[in-house]
Amino acid sequence: MKILVTGGSGFIGQKLCADLARDGHIPLVVSRAPDKAARKLPDSAIVRPSAADFVDESPEAVVNLAGEPIAEGRWTESKKKALVESRVDITRAVVDLCRRAEPAPRVLVSASAVGYYGDQGEREVTEQTPPHDEFAHQLCKRWEAEAHKAEEHGVRVAIVRIGLVLDAGGGMLAKTTPVFKLGLGGKLGNGEQYMPWIHREDMVGAIRFLLERDDLSGPFNASAPNPVTNAEFTRELGRALHRPAVLPAPALALKLAFGEMSRLLLTGAKMLPARLEEAGYEFRFRKLDQALSDIFSR
Ligand SMILES: NC(=O)c1ccc[n+]([C@@H]2O[C@H](COP(=O)([O-])OP(=O)(O)OC[C@H]3O[C@@H](n4cnc5c(N)ncnc54)[C@H](OP(=O)(O)O)[C@@H]3O)[C@@H](O)[C@H]2O)c1
């Protein structure tokens, strides 16, 4: 099957494309830098600069992952604009491909994030939970709304609201592990904020589950069934690396250093994968200690 992947050169996309190619599918990857992206992708992947370049290939399915990195640098007004516009523009191009391709793709699995819910304190968050209105929510809302427009062209649309994706070689562990290895790790603020996490293998597993199941559409929380607080995460990561994690980063320092972006570090949601579990998706990594020991034993 030909599967179009935007952001295929990224942390999730690389593993998704490798797994799809291993199983005989052809990844059609959209990348701003096709030559560079191709070096990170399986030989069978075809890489082009825009979704429109693939209209004549009539992909059967689309996975939409591309977007300006969220957790890097301060959220200045121009950074916020890039965060929103990069996602909305690419998603619009994907919807346009759905309109023009003959036949249209069967399904679009489009990324969103736990940020959809905003700060939720300690309450359990399922797909039914009303969001807290803040920048991350506005961003995800616009991104999701753009993806849903593919339905007008007969495409089934599933949205994955992604938690923190864990694996070696990228994502948040690539940033935190070196700090913890130096013995400089510690909880952020009071450490009570929830960090819904998901092993990259389950992230790719959930996307493929949604690609295959014709009866599933709408939003799906993509995080393991046992979310942890930041303090628990810090403890488990310290344990997995055999380093004590005792140097807390005070909330005020993070607010001064990162401005509004510090909300990503200091607030959270106890997100549960209610709809994925109801639909029968079986997580390979349900507990954080199990996920971290898999990642650090490789
Ligand atoms: N990883 C996580 O923990 C996590 C958590 C929640 C949500 N998500 C969301 O899931 C999606 C995939 O995550 P990821 O970790 O795989 O992301 P990633 O590694 O940052 O990769 C995303 C890809 O998007 C493309 N991209 C970056 N900036 C862009 C821009 N300004 N305009 C157009 N394309 C741009 C890049 O591809 P090219 O350079 O090849 O064009 C990049 O490889 C992202 O949208 C992310 O926000 C991820």
Tab-separated table of C-alpha atoms and ligand atoms in Angstrom:
chain	number	residue	atom	x	y	z
A	1	MET	CA	0.000	0.000	0.000
A	2	LYS	CA	1.247	3.537	-0.768
A	3	ILE	CA	1.104	5.621	2.417
A	4	LEU	CA	1.813	9.358	2.368
A	5	VAL	CA	3.657	10.553	5.485
A	6	THR	CA	4.259	14.243	6.227
A	7	GLY	CA	7.059	14.748	8.756
A	8	GLY	CA	8.374	11.296	7.821
A	9	SER	CA	11.917	12.474	8.569
A	10	GLY	CA	11.005	13.179	12.216
A	11	PHE	CA	11.302	11.148	15.399
A	12	ILE	CA	7.965	9.332	15.031
A	13	GLY	CA	7.962	9.412	11.224
A	14	GLN	CA	11.317	7.650	10.809
A	15	LYS	CA	10.203	4.644	12.836
A	16	LEU	CA	6.785	4.609	11.186
A	17	CYS	CA	8.330	4.618	7.688
A	18	ALA	CA	10.868	1.922	8.620
A	19	ASP	CA	8.095	-0.334	9.967
A	20	LEU	CA	5.817	0.303	6.978
A	21	ALA	CA	8.632	-0.449	4.510
A	22	ARG	CA	9.585	-3.627	6.418
A	23	ASP	CA	6.008	-4.832	5.903
A	24	GLY	CA	6.057	-4.133	2.160
A	25	HIS	CA	4.306	-0.744	2.078
A	26	ILE	CA	5.715	2.218	0.141
A	27	PRO	CA	6.182	5.399	2.229
A	28	LEU	CA	5.610	8.576	0.194
A	29	VAL	CA	7.311	11.184	2.351
A	30	VAL	CA	6.786	14.952	2.269
A	31	SER	CA	9.901	16.820	3.406
A	32	ARG	CA	11.244	20.364	3.001
A	33	ALA	CA	14.704	18.849	2.451
A	34	PRO	CA	14.129	15.666	0.414
A	35	ASP	CA	17.796	14.624	0.026
A	36	LYS	CA	18.520	14.985	3.714
A	37	ALA	CA	15.289	13.194	4.637
A	38	ALA	CA	15.986	10.325	2.227
A	39	ARG	CA	19.170	9.486	4.138
A	40	LYS	CA	17.052	8.801	7.254
A	41	LEU	CA	14.477	6.699	5.437
A	42	PRO	CA	14.248	3.200	3.956
A	43	ASP	CA	15.369	2.755	0.328
A	44	SER	CA	11.811	2.140	-0.857
A	45	ALA	CA	10.618	5.558	0.417
A	46	ILE	CA	9.893	8.224	-2.203
A	47	VAL	CA	10.580	11.755	-0.893
A	48	ARG	CA	9.208	14.962	-2.443
A	49	PRO	CA	8.853	18.554	-1.201
A	50	SER	CA	5.052	18.842	-1.070
A	51	ALA	CA	1.907	16.757	-0.674
A	52	ALA	CA	0.729	18.055	-4.065
A	53	ASP	CA	3.677	16.259	-5.688
A	54	PHE	CA	2.032	12.947	-4.771
A	55	VAL	CA	-1.478	13.513	-6.171
A	56	ASP	CA	-0.828	11.239	-9.159
A	57	GLU	CA	0.406	8.434	-6.866
A	58	SER	CA	-3.099	8.166	-5.305
A	59	PRO	CA	-1.907	7.154	-1.812
A	60	GLU	CA	-4.336	4.835	-0.048
A	61	ALA	CA	-3.666	6.363	3.358
A	62	VAL	CA	-2.098	9.506	4.830
A	63	VAL	CA	-0.296	10.057	8.145
A	64	ASN	CA	0.159	13.752	8.948
A	65	LEU	CA	2.986	14.424	11.432
A	66	ALA	CA	4.840	17.533	10.219
A	67	GLY	CA	5.173	20.693	12.281
A	68	GLU	CA	7.626	23.197	13.751
A	69	PRO	CA	9.120	21.788	17.023
A	70	ILE	CA	7.052	22.900	20.033
A	71	ALA	CA	9.423	22.399	22.957
A	72	GLU	CA	12.326	24.450	21.599
A	73	GLY	CA	12.959	28.024	22.685
A	74	ARG	CA	10.606	30.696	23.943
A	75	TRP	CA	7.137	31.058	22.485
A	76	THR	CA	7.590	34.513	20.969
A	77	GLU	CA	4.729	35.801	18.827
A	78	SER	CA	6.620	34.785	15.665
A	79	LYS	CA	7.370	31.309	17.074
A	80	LYS	CA	3.680	30.861	17.969
A	81	LYS	CA	2.749	31.888	14.437
A	82	ALA	CA	5.202	29.328	12.995
A	83	LEU	CA	3.883	26.598	15.328
A	84	VAL	CA	0.318	27.137	14.152
A	85	GLU	CA	0.936	27.977	10.509
A	86	SER	CA	3.387	25.141	9.810
A	87	ARG	CA	0.763	22.649	10.992
A	88	VAL	CA	-2.297	24.270	9.462
A	89	ASP	CA	-0.582	24.864	6.088
A	90	ILE	CA	0.672	21.291	5.750
A	91	THR	CA	-2.654	19.855	6.873
A	92	ARG	CA	-4.435	22.074	4.331
A	93	ALA	CA	-2.112	20.721	1.619
A	94	VAL	CA	-2.961	17.168	2.732
A	95	VAL	CA	-6.697	17.927	2.545
A	96	ASP	CA	-6.170	19.403	-0.915
A	97	LEU	CA	-4.476	16.166	-1.984
A	98	CYS	CA	-7.533	14.274	-0.638
A	99	ARG	CA	-9.735	16.482	-2.833
A	100	ARG	CA	-7.662	16.014	-5.987
A	101	ALA	CA	-6.489	12.392	-5.807
A	102	GLU	CA	-8.446	9.769	-7.775
A	103	PRO	CA	-9.478	7.814	-5.806
A	104	ALA	CA	-9.180	9.797	-2.557
A	105	PRO	CA	-7.186	8.160	0.258
A	106	ARG	CA	-9.278	5.862	2.483
A	107	VAL	CA	-7.979	7.326	5.726
A	108	LEU	CA	-6.072	10.229	7.264
A	109	VAL	CA	-4.408	9.753	10.648
A	110	SER	CA	-3.442	13.249	11.753
A	111	ALA	CA	-1.310	14.273	14.720
A	112	SER	CA	-2.411	16.492	17.572
A	113	ALA	CA	-1.111	16.597	21.136
A	114	VAL	CA	-1.998	16.245	24.805
A	115	GLY	CA	-1.802	20.055	24.718
A	116	TYR	CA	-5.318	19.933	23.224
A	117	TYR	CA	-6.617	19.582	26.799
A	118	GLY	CA	-4.468	22.366	28.305
A	119	ASP	CA	-3.716	22.299	32.026
A	120	GLN	CA	-6.012	19.748	33.706
A	121	GLY	CA	-4.479	19.443	37.174
A	122	GLU	CA	-5.039	15.983	38.691
A	123	ARG	CA	-8.289	14.962	36.997
A	124	GLU	CA	-8.341	11.954	34.658
A	125	VAL	CA	-8.601	13.076	31.066
A	126	THR	CA	-10.360	11.073	28.370
A	127	GLU	CA	-11.439	12.156	24.902
A	128	GLN	CA	-14.678	13.437	26.550
A	129	THR	CA	-12.936	15.904	28.879
A	130	PRO	CA	-13.550	19.581	28.064
A	131	PRO	CA	-10.299	21.417	27.247
A	132	HIS	CA	-8.779	24.281	29.210
A	133	ASP	CA	-8.446	27.250	26.873
A	134	GLU	CA	-4.813	28.318	26.413
A	135	PHE	CA	-2.305	28.577	23.544
A	136	ALA	CA	-1.603	24.813	23.269
A	137	HIS	CA	-5.343	24.144	23.079
A	138	GLN	CA	-5.899	26.797	20.401
A	139	LEU	CA	-3.034	25.357	18.357
A	140	CYS	CA	-4.335	21.783	18.520
A	141	LYS	CA	-7.924	22.866	17.904
A	142	ARG	CA	-7.001	24.627	14.645
A	143	TRP	CA	-4.769	21.718	13.584
A	144	GLU	CA	-7.510	19.145	14.230
A	145	ALA	CA	-10.223	21.262	12.568
A	146	GLU	CA	-8.123	21.494	9.395
A	147	ALA	CA	-7.635	17.695	9.329
A	148	HIS	CA	-11.370	17.049	9.743
A	149	LYS	CA	-11.969	18.887	6.455
A	150	ALA	CA	-10.731	15.738	4.663
A	151	GLU	CA	-14.053	14.134	5.655
A	152	GLU	CA	-15.739	16.337	3.024
A	153	HIS	CA	-13.878	14.242	0.435
A	154	GLY	CA	-15.022	10.897	1.843
A	155	VAL	CA	-11.857	10.277	3.871
A	156	ARG	CA	-12.052	8.664	7.333
A	157	VAL	CA	-10.195	10.926	9.773
A	158	ALA	CA	-8.599	9.765	13.037
A	159	ILE	CA	-6.744	12.264	15.241
A	160	VAL	CA	-3.965	11.127	17.601
A	161	ARG	CA	-3.559	13.390	20.651
A	162	ILE	CA	0.033	12.443	21.393
A	163	GLY	CA	1.691	12.398	24.822
A	164	LEU	CA	5.473	12.492	25.369
A	165	VAL	CA	6.999	9.996	22.984
A	166	LEU	CA	9.841	8.020	24.537
A	167	ASP	CA	12.725	6.265	22.811
A	168	ALA	CA	16.447	6.629	22.337
A	169	GLY	CA	17.716	8.958	19.622
A	170	GLY	CA	15.172	11.770	19.861
A	171	GLY	CA	12.184	13.316	21.595
A	172	MET	CA	12.309	14.351	25.252
A	173	LEU	CA	14.706	11.593	26.364
A	174	ALA	CA	17.394	12.890	23.997
A	175	LYS	CA	17.227	16.178	25.886
A	176	THR	CA	16.876	14.897	29.444
A	177	THR	CA	19.097	11.796	29.484
A	178	PRO	CA	22.451	13.674	29.192
A	179	VAL	CA	21.426	15.959	32.086
A	180	PHE	CA	20.444	12.982	34.259
A	181	LYS	CA	23.644	11.137	33.346
A	182	LEU	CA	25.597	14.074	34.775
A	183	GLY	CA	23.616	13.680	37.992
A	184	LEU	CA	21.908	17.025	37.341
A	185	GLY	CA	18.367	15.699	36.869
A	186	GLY	CA	15.474	16.709	39.070
A	187	LYS	CA	11.770	17.390	39.148
A	188	LEU	CA	10.358	20.488	37.503
A	189	GLY	CA	8.520	22.889	39.811
A	190	ASN	CA	6.593	20.945	42.461
A	191	GLY	CA	6.621	17.817	40.256
A	192	GLU	CA	2.876	17.236	40.654
A	193	GLN	CA	2.048	17.915	36.993
A	194	TYR	CA	1.132	14.845	34.946
A	195	MET	CA	3.266	13.630	32.059
A	196	PRO	CA	1.348	11.225	29.846
A	197	TRP	CA	4.022	9.249	27.981
A	198	ILE	CA	4.076	6.624	25.222
A	199	HIS	CA	6.869	4.348	23.971
A	200	ARG	CA	7.656	5.159	20.328
A	201	GLU	CA	6.886	1.553	19.424
A	202	ASP	CA	3.322	1.941	20.763
A	203	MET	CA	3.015	5.331	19.056
A	204	VAL	CA	3.717	3.689	15.713
A	205	GLY	CA	1.557	0.711	16.730
A	206	ALA	CA	-1.405	2.994	17.501
A	207	ILE	CA	-1.066	4.868	14.187
A	208	ARG	CA	-1.017	1.585	12.275
A	209	PHE	CA	-3.999	0.280	14.291
A	210	LEU	CA	-5.964	3.399	13.289
A	211	LEU	CA	-4.870	3.079	9.652
A	212	GLU	CA	-6.229	-0.450	9.535
A	213	ARG	CA	-9.486	-0.203	11.502
A	214	ASP	CA	-12.136	1.145	9.146
A	215	ASP	CA	-14.639	1.562	11.998
A	216	LEU	CA	-12.530	4.087	13.961
A	217	SER	CA	-12.596	7.863	13.566
A	218	GLY	CA	-12.399	11.039	15.657
A	219	PRO	CA	-9.926	11.824	18.472
A	220	PHE	CA	-7.789	9.176	20.204
A	221	ASN	CA	-5.550	9.872	23.182
A	222	ALA	CA	-2.164	8.373	22.317
A	223	SER	CA	-0.408	7.723	25.628
A	224	ALA	CA	0.154	4.675	27.818
A	225	PRO	CA	-2.546	3.618	30.304
A	226	ASN	CA	-0.402	4.588	33.311
A	227	PRO	CA	0.533	8.285	33.149
A	228	VAL	CA	2.900	9.514	35.881
A	229	THR	CA	3.567	12.819	37.580
A	230	ASN	CA	6.757	14.690	36.778
A	231	ALA	CA	8.177	13.678	40.191
A	232	GLU	CA	7.508	9.977	39.448
A	233	PHE	CA	8.970	10.332	35.968
A	234	THR	CA	12.087	11.942	37.422
A	235	ARG	CA	12.479	9.135	39.956
A	236	GLU	CA	12.029	6.373	37.358
A	237	LEU	CA	14.443	7.985	34.904
A	238	GLY	CA	17.047	8.431	37.667
A	239	ARG	CA	16.594	4.778	38.631
A	240	ALA	CA	16.837	3.527	35.026
A	241	LEU	CA	20.107	5.460	34.580
A	242	HIS	CA	21.411	4.583	38.070
A	243	ARG	CA	21.712	8.279	38.892
A	244	PRO	CA	19.955	10.016	41.754
A	245	ALA	CA	17.738	12.847	40.549
A	246	VAL	CA	17.830	15.353	43.353
A	247	LEU	CA	18.304	18.776	41.805
A	248	PRO	CA	14.855	20.297	41.345
A	249	ALA	CA	14.368	23.091	38.804
A	250	PRO	CA	12.285	25.761	40.571
A	251	ALA	CA	9.145	26.871	38.740
A	252	LEU	CA	10.194	30.513	38.851
A	253	ALA	CA	13.523	29.783	37.149
A	254	LEU	CA	11.757	27.855	34.376
A	255	LYS	CA	9.229	30.659	33.914
A	256	LEU	CA	12.046	33.200	33.645
A	257	ALA	CA	14.041	31.032	31.250
A	258	PHE	CA	11.225	29.871	28.973
A	259	GLY	CA	8.346	32.329	29.427
A	260	GLU	CA	4.973	30.912	28.356
A	261	MET	CA	6.651	27.766	26.967
A	262	SER	CA	7.356	26.757	30.595
A	263	ARG	CA	3.674	25.727	30.751
A	264	LEU	CA	4.704	22.668	28.724
A	265	LEU	CA	7.048	21.719	31.579
A	266	LEU	CA	5.042	22.874	34.589
A	267	THR	CA	1.468	21.905	33.703
A	268	GLY	CA	-0.066	18.764	32.247
A	269	ALA	CA	-2.960	16.372	31.943
A	270	LYS	CA	-3.507	12.875	33.343
A	271	MET	CA	-4.441	11.687	29.867
A	272	LEU	CA	-5.802	8.146	29.476
A	273	PRO	CA	-6.080	6.257	26.175
A	274	ALA	CA	-9.779	5.491	26.737
A	275	ARG	CA	-10.845	5.122	23.099
A	276	LEU	CA	-7.766	3.171	21.947
A	277	GLU	CA	-8.249	0.653	24.759
A	278	GLU	CA	-12.006	0.419	24.133
A	279	ALA	CA	-11.229	-0.338	20.484
A	280	GLY	CA	-8.895	-3.168	21.561
A	281	TYR	CA	-5.436	-1.666	21.013
A	282	GLU	CA	-3.008	-3.614	23.198
A	283	PHE	CA	-0.164	-1.512	24.540
A	284	ARG	CA	3.174	-3.293	24.557
A	285	PHE	CA	4.512	-0.873	27.191
A	286	ARG	CA	1.918	-0.083	29.881
A	287	LYS	CA	4.272	0.899	32.729
A	288	LEU	CA	7.034	3.514	32.625
A	289	ASP	CA	9.711	1.339	34.269
A	290	GLN	CA	9.107	-1.324	31.616
A	291	ALA	CA	9.397	1.226	28.786
A	292	LEU	CA	12.578	2.823	30.165
A	293	SER	CA	14.276	-0.495	30.806
A	294	ASP	CA	13.528	-1.534	27.211
A	295	ILE	CA	14.913	1.747	25.875
A	296	PHE	CA	18.097	1.779	27.956
A	297	SER	CA	18.867	-1.910	27.483
A	298	ARG	CA	19.289	-1.474	23.722
B	1	LIG	N1	7.525	13.562	19.973
B	1	LIG	C1	6.639	13.892	20.900
B	1	LIG	O1	6.864	13.654	22.124
B	1	LIG	C2	5.325	14.540	20.506
B	1	LIG	C3	4.376	14.797	21.509
B	1	LIG	C4	3.168	15.397	21.163
B	1	LIG	C5	2.924	15.753	19.835
B	1	LIG	N2	3.868	15.502	18.890
B	1	LIG	C6	3.583	15.936	17.505
B	1	LIG	O2	3.688	14.855	16.606
B	1	LIG	C7	4.297	15.290	15.378
B	1	LIG	C8	5.484	14.393	15.078
B	1	LIG	O3	6.359	14.428	16.196
B	1	LIG	P1	7.935	14.173	16.049
B	1	LIG	O4	8.495	14.121	17.411
B	1	LIG	O5	8.176	13.064	15.081
B	1	LIG	O6	8.359	15.572	15.373
B	1	LIG	P2	9.788	16.000	14.779
B	1	LIG	O7	10.830	14.981	15.029
B	1	LIG	O8	10.022	17.391	15.267
B	1	LIG	O9	9.520	15.955	13.209
B	1	LIG	C9	8.529	16.676	12.585
B	1	LIG	C10	8.890	16.905	11.118
B	1	LIG	O10	8.152	18.049	10.715
B	1	LIG	C11	8.889	18.769	9.725
B	1	LIG	N3	8.922	20.198	10.108
B	1	LIG	C12	9.580	20.771	11.154
B	1	LIG	N4	9.376	22.106	11.167
B	1	LIG	C13	8.575	22.371	10.101
B	1	LIG	C14	8.034	23.576	9.571
B	1	LIG	N5	8.258	24.775	10.122
B	1	LIG	N6	7.255	23.474	8.465
B	1	LIG	C15	7.034	22.274	7.890
B	1	LIG	N7	7.538	21.099	8.335
B	1	LIG	C16	8.290	21.162	9.429
B	1	LIG	C17	10.294	18.206	9.690
B	1	LIG	O11	10.452	17.504	8.468
B	1	LIG	P3	11.399	18.071	7.266
B	1	LIG	O12	12.529	18.824	7.917
B	1	LIG	O13	11.842	16.807	6.582
B	1	LIG	O14	10.510	18.920	6.435
B	1	LIG	C18	10.336	17.225	10.871
B	1	LIG	O15	11.053	16.059	10.579
B	1	LIG	C19	4.702	16.750	15.558
B	1	LIG	O16	3.818	17.588	14.878
B	1	LIG	C20	4.635	16.969	17.061
B	1	LIG	O17	4.219	18.274	17.422
B	1	LIG	C21	5.052	14.904	19.193
